[in-house]
XYZ file of C-alpha atoms in Angstrom:
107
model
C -24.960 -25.715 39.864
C -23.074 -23.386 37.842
C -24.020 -24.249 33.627
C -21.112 -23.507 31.007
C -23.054 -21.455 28.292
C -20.452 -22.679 25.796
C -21.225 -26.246 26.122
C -24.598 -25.874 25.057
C -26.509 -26.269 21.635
C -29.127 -22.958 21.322
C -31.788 -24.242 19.119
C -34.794 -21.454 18.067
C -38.318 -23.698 17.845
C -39.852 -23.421 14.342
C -43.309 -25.319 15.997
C -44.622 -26.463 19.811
C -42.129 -29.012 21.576
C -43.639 -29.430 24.878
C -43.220 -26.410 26.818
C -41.539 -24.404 23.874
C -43.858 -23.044 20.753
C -42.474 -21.249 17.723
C -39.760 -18.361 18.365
C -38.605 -19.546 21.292
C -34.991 -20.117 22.106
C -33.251 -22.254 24.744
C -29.999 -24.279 24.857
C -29.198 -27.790 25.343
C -26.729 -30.575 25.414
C -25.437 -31.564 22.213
C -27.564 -34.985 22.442
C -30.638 -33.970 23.496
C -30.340 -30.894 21.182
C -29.697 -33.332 18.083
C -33.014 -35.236 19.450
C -35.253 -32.546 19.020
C -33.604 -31.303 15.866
C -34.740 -34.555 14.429
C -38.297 -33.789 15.391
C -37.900 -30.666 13.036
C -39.194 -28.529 15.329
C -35.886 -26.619 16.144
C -33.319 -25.687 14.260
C -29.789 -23.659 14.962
C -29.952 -20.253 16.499
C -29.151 -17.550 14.080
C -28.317 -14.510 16.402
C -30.128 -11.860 14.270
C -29.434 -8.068 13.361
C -30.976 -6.596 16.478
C -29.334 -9.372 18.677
C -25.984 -8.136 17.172
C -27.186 -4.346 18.060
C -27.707 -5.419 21.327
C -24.146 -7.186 21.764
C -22.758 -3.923 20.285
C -24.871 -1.724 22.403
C -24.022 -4.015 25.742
C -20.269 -3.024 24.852
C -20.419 0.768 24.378
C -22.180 0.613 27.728
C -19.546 -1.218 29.557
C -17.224 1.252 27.735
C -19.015 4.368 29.078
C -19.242 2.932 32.910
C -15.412 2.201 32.558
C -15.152 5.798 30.819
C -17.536 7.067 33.787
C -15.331 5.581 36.334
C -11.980 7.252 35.494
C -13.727 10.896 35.593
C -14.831 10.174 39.112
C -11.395 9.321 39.847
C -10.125 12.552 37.760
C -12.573 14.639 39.351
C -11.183 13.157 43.046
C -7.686 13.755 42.237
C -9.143 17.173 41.329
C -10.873 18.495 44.505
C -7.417 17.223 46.362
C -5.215 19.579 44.146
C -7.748 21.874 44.351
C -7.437 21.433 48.487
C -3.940 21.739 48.340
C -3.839 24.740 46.552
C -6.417 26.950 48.732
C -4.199 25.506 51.797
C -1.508 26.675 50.166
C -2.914 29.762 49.505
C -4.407 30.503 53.077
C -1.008 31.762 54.779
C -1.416 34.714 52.249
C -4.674 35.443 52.863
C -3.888 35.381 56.462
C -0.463 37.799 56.508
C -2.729 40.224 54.824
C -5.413 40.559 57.575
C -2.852 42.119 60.067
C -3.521 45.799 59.354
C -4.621 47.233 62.909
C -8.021 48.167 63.828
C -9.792 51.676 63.328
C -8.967 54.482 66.610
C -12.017 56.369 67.323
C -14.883 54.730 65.385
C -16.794 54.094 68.499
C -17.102 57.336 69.582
């Protein structure tokens, strides 16, 4: 069963609440979440600073595997031009190997 994150209440436990003690965070459904905010031990998640590093650290990451990804390609369309042009460049290399061998040397 697939759970839409959006649709639930994340409280942070300021005290024990059966199998939650203080710091913890979980989400809920609105009713049950405004049940055991009336027990005051839970209040509202407040994403703190470092949780807001985190998000911001989560997307420079994605943006240096999607970075990481187009030099791969860049360096594939490389080696091909690179290919082409020692192909290219072979037929040269070849018309100047037809000088004729040494006479006598064996002797």
């Amino acid at each position: 069963m697939k759970v839409d994150a959006m649709s639930k209440t994340i409280l942070e436990f300021t005290g024990k609440h059966g199998p939650y003690v203080k710091g913890d965070i979980a989400g809920f459904e609105a009713d049950v979440a405004r049940k055991i905010k009336a027990t005051k031990k839970a209040k509202d998640y407040e994403p703190k600073e470092a949780d807001k590093a985190d998000a911001a650290t989560t997307k420079k990451s994605d943006n240096l595997a999607q970075r990481e990804k187009a030099l791969v390609k860049k360096e594939a369309a490389l080696k091909k031009r690179e290919a082409a042009i020692a192909k290219a460049e072979k037929p040269a290399a070849k018309a100047a190997k037809g000088t004729p061998p040494a006479q006598g040397a064996g002797a």
